[in-house]
mmCIF file of C-alpha atoms in Angstrom:
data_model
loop_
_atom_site.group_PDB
_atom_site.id
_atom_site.type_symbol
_atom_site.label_atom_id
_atom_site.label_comp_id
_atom_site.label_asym_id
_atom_site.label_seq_id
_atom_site.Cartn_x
_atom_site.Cartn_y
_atom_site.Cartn_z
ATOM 1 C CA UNK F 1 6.203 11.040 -11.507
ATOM 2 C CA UNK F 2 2.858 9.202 -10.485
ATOM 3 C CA UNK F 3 1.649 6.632 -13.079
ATOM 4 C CA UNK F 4 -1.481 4.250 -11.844
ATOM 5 C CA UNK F 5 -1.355 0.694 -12.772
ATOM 6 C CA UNK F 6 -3.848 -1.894 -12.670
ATOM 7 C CA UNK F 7 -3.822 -5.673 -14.071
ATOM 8 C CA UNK F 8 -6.050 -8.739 -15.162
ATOM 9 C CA UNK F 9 -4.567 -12.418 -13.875
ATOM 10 C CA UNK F 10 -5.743 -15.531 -14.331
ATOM 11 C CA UNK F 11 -5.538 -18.100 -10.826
ATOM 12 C CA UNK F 12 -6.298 -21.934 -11.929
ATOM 13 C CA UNK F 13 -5.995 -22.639 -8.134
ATOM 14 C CA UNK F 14 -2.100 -23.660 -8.330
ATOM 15 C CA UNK F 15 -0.645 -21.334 -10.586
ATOM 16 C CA UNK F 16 -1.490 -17.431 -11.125
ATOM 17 C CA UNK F 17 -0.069 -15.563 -13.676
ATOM 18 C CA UNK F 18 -0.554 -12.120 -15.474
ATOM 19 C CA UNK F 19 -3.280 -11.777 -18.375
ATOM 20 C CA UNK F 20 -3.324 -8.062 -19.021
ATOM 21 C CA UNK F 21 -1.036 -4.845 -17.473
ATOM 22 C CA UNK F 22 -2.202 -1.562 -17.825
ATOM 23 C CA UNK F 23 -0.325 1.911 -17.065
ATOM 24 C CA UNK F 24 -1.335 4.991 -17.277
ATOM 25 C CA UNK F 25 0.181 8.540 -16.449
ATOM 26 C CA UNK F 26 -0.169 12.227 -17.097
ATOM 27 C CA UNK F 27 0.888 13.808 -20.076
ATOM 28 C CA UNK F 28 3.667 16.023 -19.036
ATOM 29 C CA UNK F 29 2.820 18.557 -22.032
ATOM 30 C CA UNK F 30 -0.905 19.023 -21.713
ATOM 31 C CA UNK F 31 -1.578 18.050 -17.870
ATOM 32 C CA UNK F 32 -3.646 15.598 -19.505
ATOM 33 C CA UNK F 33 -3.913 12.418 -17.821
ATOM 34 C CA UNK F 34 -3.860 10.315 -20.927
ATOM 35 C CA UNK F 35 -0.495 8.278 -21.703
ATOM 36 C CA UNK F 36 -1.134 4.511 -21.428
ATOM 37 C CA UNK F 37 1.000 1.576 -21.982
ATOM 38 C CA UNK F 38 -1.234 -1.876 -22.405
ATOM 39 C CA UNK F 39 -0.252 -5.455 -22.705
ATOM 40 C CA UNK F 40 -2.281 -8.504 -23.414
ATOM 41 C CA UNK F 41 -0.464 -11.342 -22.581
ATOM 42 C CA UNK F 42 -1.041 -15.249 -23.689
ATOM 43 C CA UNK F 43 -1.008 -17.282 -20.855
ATOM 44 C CA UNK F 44 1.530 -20.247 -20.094
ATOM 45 C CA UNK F 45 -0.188 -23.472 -19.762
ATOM 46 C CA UNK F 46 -2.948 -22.713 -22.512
ATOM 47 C CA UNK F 47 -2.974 -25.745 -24.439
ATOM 48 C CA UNK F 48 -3.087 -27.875 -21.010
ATOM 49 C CA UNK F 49 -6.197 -25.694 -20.578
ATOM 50 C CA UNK F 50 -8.054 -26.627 -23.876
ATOM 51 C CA UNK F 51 -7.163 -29.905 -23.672
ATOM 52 C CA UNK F 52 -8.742 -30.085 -19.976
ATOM 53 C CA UNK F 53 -12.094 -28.116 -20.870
ATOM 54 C CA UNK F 54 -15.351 -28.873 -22.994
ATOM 55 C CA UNK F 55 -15.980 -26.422 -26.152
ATOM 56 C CA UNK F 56 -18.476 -24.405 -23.996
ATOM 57 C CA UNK F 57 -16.277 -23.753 -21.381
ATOM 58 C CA UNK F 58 -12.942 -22.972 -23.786
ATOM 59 C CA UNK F 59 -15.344 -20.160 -25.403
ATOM 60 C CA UNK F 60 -16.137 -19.196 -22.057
ATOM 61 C CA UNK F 61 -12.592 -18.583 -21.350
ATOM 62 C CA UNK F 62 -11.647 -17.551 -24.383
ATOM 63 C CA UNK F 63 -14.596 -14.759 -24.100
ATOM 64 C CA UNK F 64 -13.681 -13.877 -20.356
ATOM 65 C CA UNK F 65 -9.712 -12.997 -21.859
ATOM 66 C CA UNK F 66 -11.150 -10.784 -24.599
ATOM 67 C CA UNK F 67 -9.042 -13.899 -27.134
ATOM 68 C CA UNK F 68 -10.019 -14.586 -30.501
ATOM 69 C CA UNK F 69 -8.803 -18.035 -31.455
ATOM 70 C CA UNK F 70 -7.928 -19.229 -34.815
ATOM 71 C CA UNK F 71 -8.382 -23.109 -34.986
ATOM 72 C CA UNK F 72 -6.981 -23.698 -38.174
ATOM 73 C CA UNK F 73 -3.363 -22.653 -36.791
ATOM 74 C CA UNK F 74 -4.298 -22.539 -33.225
ATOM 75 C CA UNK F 75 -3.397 -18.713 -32.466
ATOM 76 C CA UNK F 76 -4.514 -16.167 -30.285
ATOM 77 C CA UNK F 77 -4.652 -12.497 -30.615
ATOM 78 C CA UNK F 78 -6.845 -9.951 -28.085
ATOM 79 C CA UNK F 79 -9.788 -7.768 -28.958
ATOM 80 C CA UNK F 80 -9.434 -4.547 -27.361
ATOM 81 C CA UNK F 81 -12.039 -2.032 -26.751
ATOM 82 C CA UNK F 82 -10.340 0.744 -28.844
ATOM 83 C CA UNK F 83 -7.141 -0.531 -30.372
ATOM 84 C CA UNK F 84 -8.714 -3.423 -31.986
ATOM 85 C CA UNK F 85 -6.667 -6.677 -32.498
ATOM 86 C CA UNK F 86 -3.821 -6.771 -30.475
ATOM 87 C CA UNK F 87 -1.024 -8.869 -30.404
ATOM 88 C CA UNK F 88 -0.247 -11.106 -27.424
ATOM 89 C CA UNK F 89 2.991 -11.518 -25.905
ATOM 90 C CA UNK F 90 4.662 -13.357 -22.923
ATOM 91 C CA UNK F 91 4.329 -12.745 -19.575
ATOM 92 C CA UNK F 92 8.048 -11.802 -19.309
ATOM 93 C CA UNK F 93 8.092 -9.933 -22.386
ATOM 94 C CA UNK F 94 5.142 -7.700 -21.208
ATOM 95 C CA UNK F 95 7.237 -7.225 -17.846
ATOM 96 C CA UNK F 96 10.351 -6.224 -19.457
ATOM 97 C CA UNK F 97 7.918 -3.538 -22.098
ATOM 98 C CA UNK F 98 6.627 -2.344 -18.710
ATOM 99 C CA UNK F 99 10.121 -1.721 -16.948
ATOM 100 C CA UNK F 100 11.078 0.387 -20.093
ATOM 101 C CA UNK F 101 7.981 2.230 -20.533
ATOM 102 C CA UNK F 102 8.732 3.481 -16.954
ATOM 103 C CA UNK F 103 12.386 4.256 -18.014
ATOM 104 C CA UNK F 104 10.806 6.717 -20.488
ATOM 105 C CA UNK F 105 9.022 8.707 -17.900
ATOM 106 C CA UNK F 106 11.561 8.502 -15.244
ATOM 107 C CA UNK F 107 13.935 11.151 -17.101
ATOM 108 C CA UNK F 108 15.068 13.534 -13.864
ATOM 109 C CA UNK F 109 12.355 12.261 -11.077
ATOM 110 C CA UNK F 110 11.973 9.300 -9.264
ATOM 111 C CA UNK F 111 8.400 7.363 -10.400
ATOM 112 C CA UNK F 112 5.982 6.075 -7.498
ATOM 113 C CA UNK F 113 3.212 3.547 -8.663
ATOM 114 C CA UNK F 114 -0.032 3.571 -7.933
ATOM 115 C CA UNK F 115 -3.012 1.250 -7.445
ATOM 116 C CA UNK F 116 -5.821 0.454 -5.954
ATOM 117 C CA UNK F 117 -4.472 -1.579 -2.946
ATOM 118 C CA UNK F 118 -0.968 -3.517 -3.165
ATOM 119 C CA UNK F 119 -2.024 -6.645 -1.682
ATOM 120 C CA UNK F 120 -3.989 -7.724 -4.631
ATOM 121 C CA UNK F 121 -1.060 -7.841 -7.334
ATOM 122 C CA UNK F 122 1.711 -6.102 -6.325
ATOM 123 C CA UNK F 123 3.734 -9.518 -4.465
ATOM 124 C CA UNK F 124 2.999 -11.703 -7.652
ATOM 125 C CA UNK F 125 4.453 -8.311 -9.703
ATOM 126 C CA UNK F 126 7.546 -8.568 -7.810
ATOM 127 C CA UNK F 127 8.117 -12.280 -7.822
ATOM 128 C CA UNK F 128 7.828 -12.870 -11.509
ATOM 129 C CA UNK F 129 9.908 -9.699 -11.592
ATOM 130 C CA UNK F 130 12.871 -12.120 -9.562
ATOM 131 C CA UNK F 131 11.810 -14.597 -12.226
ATOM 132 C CA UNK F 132 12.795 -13.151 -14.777
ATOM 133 C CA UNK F 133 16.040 -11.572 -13.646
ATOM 134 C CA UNK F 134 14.442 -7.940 -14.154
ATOM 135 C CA UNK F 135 13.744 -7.204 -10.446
ATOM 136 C CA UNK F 136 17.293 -4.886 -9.889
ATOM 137 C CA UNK F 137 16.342 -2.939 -12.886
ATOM 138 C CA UNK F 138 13.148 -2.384 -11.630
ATOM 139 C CA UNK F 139 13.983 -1.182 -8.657
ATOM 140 C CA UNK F 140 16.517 1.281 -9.609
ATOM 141 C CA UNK F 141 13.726 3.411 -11.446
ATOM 142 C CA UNK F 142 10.689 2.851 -8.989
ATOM 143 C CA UNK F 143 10.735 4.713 -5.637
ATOM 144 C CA UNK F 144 7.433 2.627 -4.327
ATOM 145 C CA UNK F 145 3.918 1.816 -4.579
ATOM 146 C CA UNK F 146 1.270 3.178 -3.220
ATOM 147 C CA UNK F 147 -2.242 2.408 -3.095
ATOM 148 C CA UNK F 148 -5.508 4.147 -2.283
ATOM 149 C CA UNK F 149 -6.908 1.399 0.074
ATOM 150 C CA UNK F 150 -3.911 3.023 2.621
ATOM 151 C CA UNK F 151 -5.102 5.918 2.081
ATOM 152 C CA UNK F 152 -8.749 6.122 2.867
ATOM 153 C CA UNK F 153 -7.464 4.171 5.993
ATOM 154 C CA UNK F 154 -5.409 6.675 7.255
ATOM 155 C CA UNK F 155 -7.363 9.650 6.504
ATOM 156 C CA UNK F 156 -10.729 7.923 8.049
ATOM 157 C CA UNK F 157 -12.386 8.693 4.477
ATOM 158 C CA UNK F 158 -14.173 5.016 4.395
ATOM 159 C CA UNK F 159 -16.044 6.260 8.282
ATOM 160 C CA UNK F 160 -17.109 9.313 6.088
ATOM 161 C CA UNK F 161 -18.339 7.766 3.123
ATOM 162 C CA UNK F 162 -19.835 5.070 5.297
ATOM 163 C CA UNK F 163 -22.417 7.743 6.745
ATOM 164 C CA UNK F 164 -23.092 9.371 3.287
ATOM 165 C CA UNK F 165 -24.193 5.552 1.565
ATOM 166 C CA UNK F 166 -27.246 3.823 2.195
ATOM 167 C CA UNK F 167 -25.787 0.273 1.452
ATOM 168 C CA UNK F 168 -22.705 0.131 3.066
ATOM 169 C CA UNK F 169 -20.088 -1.590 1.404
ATOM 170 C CA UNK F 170 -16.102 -2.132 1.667
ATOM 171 C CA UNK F 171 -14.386 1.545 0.301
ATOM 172 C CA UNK F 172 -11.919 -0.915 -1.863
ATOM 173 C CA UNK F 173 -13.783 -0.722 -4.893
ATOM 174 C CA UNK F 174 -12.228 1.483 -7.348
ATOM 175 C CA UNK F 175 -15.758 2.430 -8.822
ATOM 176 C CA UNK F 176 -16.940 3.487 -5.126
ATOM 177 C CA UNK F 177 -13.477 5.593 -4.750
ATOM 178 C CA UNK F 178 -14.675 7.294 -7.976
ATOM 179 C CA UNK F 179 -17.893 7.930 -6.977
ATOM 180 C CA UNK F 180 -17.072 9.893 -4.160
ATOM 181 C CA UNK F 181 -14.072 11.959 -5.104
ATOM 182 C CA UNK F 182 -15.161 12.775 -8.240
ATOM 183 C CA UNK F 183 -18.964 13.576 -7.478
ATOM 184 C CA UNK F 184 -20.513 11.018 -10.478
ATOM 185 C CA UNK F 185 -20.999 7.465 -10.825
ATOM 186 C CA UNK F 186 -17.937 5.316 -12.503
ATOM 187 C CA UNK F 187 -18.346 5.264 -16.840
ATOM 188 C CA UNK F 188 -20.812 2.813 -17.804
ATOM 189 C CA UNK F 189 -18.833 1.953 -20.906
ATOM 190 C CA UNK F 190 -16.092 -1.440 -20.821
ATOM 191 C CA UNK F 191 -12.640 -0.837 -20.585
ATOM 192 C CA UNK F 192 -9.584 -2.897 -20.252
ATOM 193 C CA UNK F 193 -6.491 -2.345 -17.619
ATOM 194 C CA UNK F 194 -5.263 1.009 -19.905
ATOM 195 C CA UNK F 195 -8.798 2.641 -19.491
ATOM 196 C CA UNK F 196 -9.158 1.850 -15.422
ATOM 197 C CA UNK F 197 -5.525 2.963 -14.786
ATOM 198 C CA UNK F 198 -6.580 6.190 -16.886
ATOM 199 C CA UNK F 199 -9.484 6.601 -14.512
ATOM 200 C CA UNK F 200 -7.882 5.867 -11.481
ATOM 201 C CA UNK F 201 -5.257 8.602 -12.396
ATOM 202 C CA UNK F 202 -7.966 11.123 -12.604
ATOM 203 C CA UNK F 203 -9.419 10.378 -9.476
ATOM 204 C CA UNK F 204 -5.748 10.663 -8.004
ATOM 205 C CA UNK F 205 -5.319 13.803 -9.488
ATOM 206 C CA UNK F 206 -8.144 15.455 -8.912
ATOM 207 C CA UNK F 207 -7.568 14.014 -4.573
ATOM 208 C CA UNK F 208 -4.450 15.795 -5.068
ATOM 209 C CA UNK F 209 -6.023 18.986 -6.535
ATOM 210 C CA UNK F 210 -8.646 19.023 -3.781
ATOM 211 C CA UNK F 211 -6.171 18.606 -1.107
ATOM 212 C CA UNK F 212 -3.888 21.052 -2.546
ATOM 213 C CA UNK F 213 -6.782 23.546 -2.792
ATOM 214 C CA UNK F 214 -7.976 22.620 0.790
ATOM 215 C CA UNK F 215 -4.497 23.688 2.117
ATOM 216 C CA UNK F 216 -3.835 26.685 0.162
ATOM 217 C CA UNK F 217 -7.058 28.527 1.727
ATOM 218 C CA UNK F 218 -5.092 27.479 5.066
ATOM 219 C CA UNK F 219 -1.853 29.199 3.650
ATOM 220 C CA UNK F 220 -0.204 25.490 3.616
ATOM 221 C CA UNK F 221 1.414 23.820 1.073
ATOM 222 C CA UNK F 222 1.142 20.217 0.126
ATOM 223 C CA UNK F 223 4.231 17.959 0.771
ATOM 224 C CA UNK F 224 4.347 15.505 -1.984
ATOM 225 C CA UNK F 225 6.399 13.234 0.785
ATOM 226 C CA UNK F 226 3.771 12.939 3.489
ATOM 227 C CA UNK F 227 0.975 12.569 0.716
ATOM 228 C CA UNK F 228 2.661 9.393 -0.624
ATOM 229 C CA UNK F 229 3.629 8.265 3.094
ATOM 230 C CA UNK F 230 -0.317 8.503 3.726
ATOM 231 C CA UNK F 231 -0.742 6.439 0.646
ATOM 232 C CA UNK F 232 1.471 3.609 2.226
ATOM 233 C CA UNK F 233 4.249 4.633 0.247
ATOM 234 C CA UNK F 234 6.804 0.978 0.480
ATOM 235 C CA UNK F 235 9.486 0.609 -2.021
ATOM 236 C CA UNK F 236 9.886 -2.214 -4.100
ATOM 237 C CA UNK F 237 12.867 -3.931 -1.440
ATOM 238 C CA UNK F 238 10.761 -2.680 1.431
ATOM 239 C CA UNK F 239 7.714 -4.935 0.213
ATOM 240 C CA UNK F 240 10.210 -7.935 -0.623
ATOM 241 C CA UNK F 241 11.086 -8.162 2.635
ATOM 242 C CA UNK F 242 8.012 -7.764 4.338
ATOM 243 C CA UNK F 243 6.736 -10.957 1.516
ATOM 244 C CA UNK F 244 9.836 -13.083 2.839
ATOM 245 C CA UNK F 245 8.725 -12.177 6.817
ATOM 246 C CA UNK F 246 4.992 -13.301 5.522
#
């Protein structure tokens, strides 16, 4: 099972931390790839943050988090695109939703993640996930991640897409991945981490389809093993280590 995650954080310069996790994964029923887990999450340190800005710059960041903030009892709840108001929880509460959303979808296979490349998120994923005592559980259910930046490395894609662009530009933007595998320019319309994990699981889907295809007219099959190997396939314990060596 293949579910695509991407995240928000916010980085004051000394501390970063989680503001939004997004998951999203296929629909085992209808081949659809719409199933989604979101969570909006309040940051620690927020009232150190008022404090320390001026009133333009709080509604700045208040407006760059999607918050709305109620001054008479000094709360916060999130605005989302389609579900509305949404409540906000902790960081470690958020972590501990996602470890048993992925329980649900586990069931008889093992569950790879995806994103768009692991270096951006993935180390501070698994060090809050030591925080908070969750990191064994986590690991039993997730094989690895894996990340499309691997991937257009190691099948030369970014060489190819280079001579097909007329400004060239790094092939680690998920809107330029999307442009080129799936033949169209990315949805104008704003989304939050749900919607671009939703996205990015088309665009991995329909990779896989065209690969599939590719090697089928060669009377090959596609192994699911050396895909995800392409795709930098590292488990979680694999990646701790090589964060330790770093």
């Amino acid at each position: 099972t293949i579910v695509t995650m991407e995240v928000e954080f916010l980085d004051d310069g000394s501390y970063k931390q989680f503001t939004q996790i997004g998951i999203g994964c296929e629909d085992k029923e209808t081949a659809v790839y719409n199933r989604s887990l979101f969570k909006a999450i309040l940051p620690s340190y927020m009232e150190k943050y008022e404090q320390n800005l001026i009133l333009k710059n709080q509604k700045n960041l208040h407006s760059s988090l999607k918050f709305n903030h109620n001054e008479n009892d000094n709360t916060y709840t999130f605005q989302h695109i389609k579900k509305g108001v949404v409540e906000l929880v902790s960081e470690e509460q958020a972590l501990k939703d996602l470890v048993a959303f992925i329980k649900s979808l586990r069931k008889d296979s093992s569950v790879v993640i995806f994103t768009l490349n692991k270096a951006t998120f993935v180390p501070l994923l698994l060090s809050r996930l030591m925080k908070y005592n969750i990191f064994a559980e986590f690991n039993a259910i997730v094989r690895g991640f894996c990340d499309f930046s691997s991937c257009i490395s190691k099948l030369k894609l970014n060489e190819f897409w280079k001579e097909t662009r007329s400004s060239v530009k790094e092939a680690s933007d998920l809107t330029d991945v999307y442009k080129h595998i799936m033949g169209k320019n990315w949805p104008k319309e704003s989304r939050h981490c749900d919607g671009i994990s939703i996205l990015s699981g088309t665009v991995l889907k329909r990779m896989m389809s065209d690969h599939m295809e590719y090697l089928n007219e060669l009377n090959f099959k596609l192994s699911y093993d050396k895909f995800l190997k392409v795709c930098g396939l590292q488990s979680p314990s694999e990646l701790i280590i090589s964060m330790n060596k770093e």
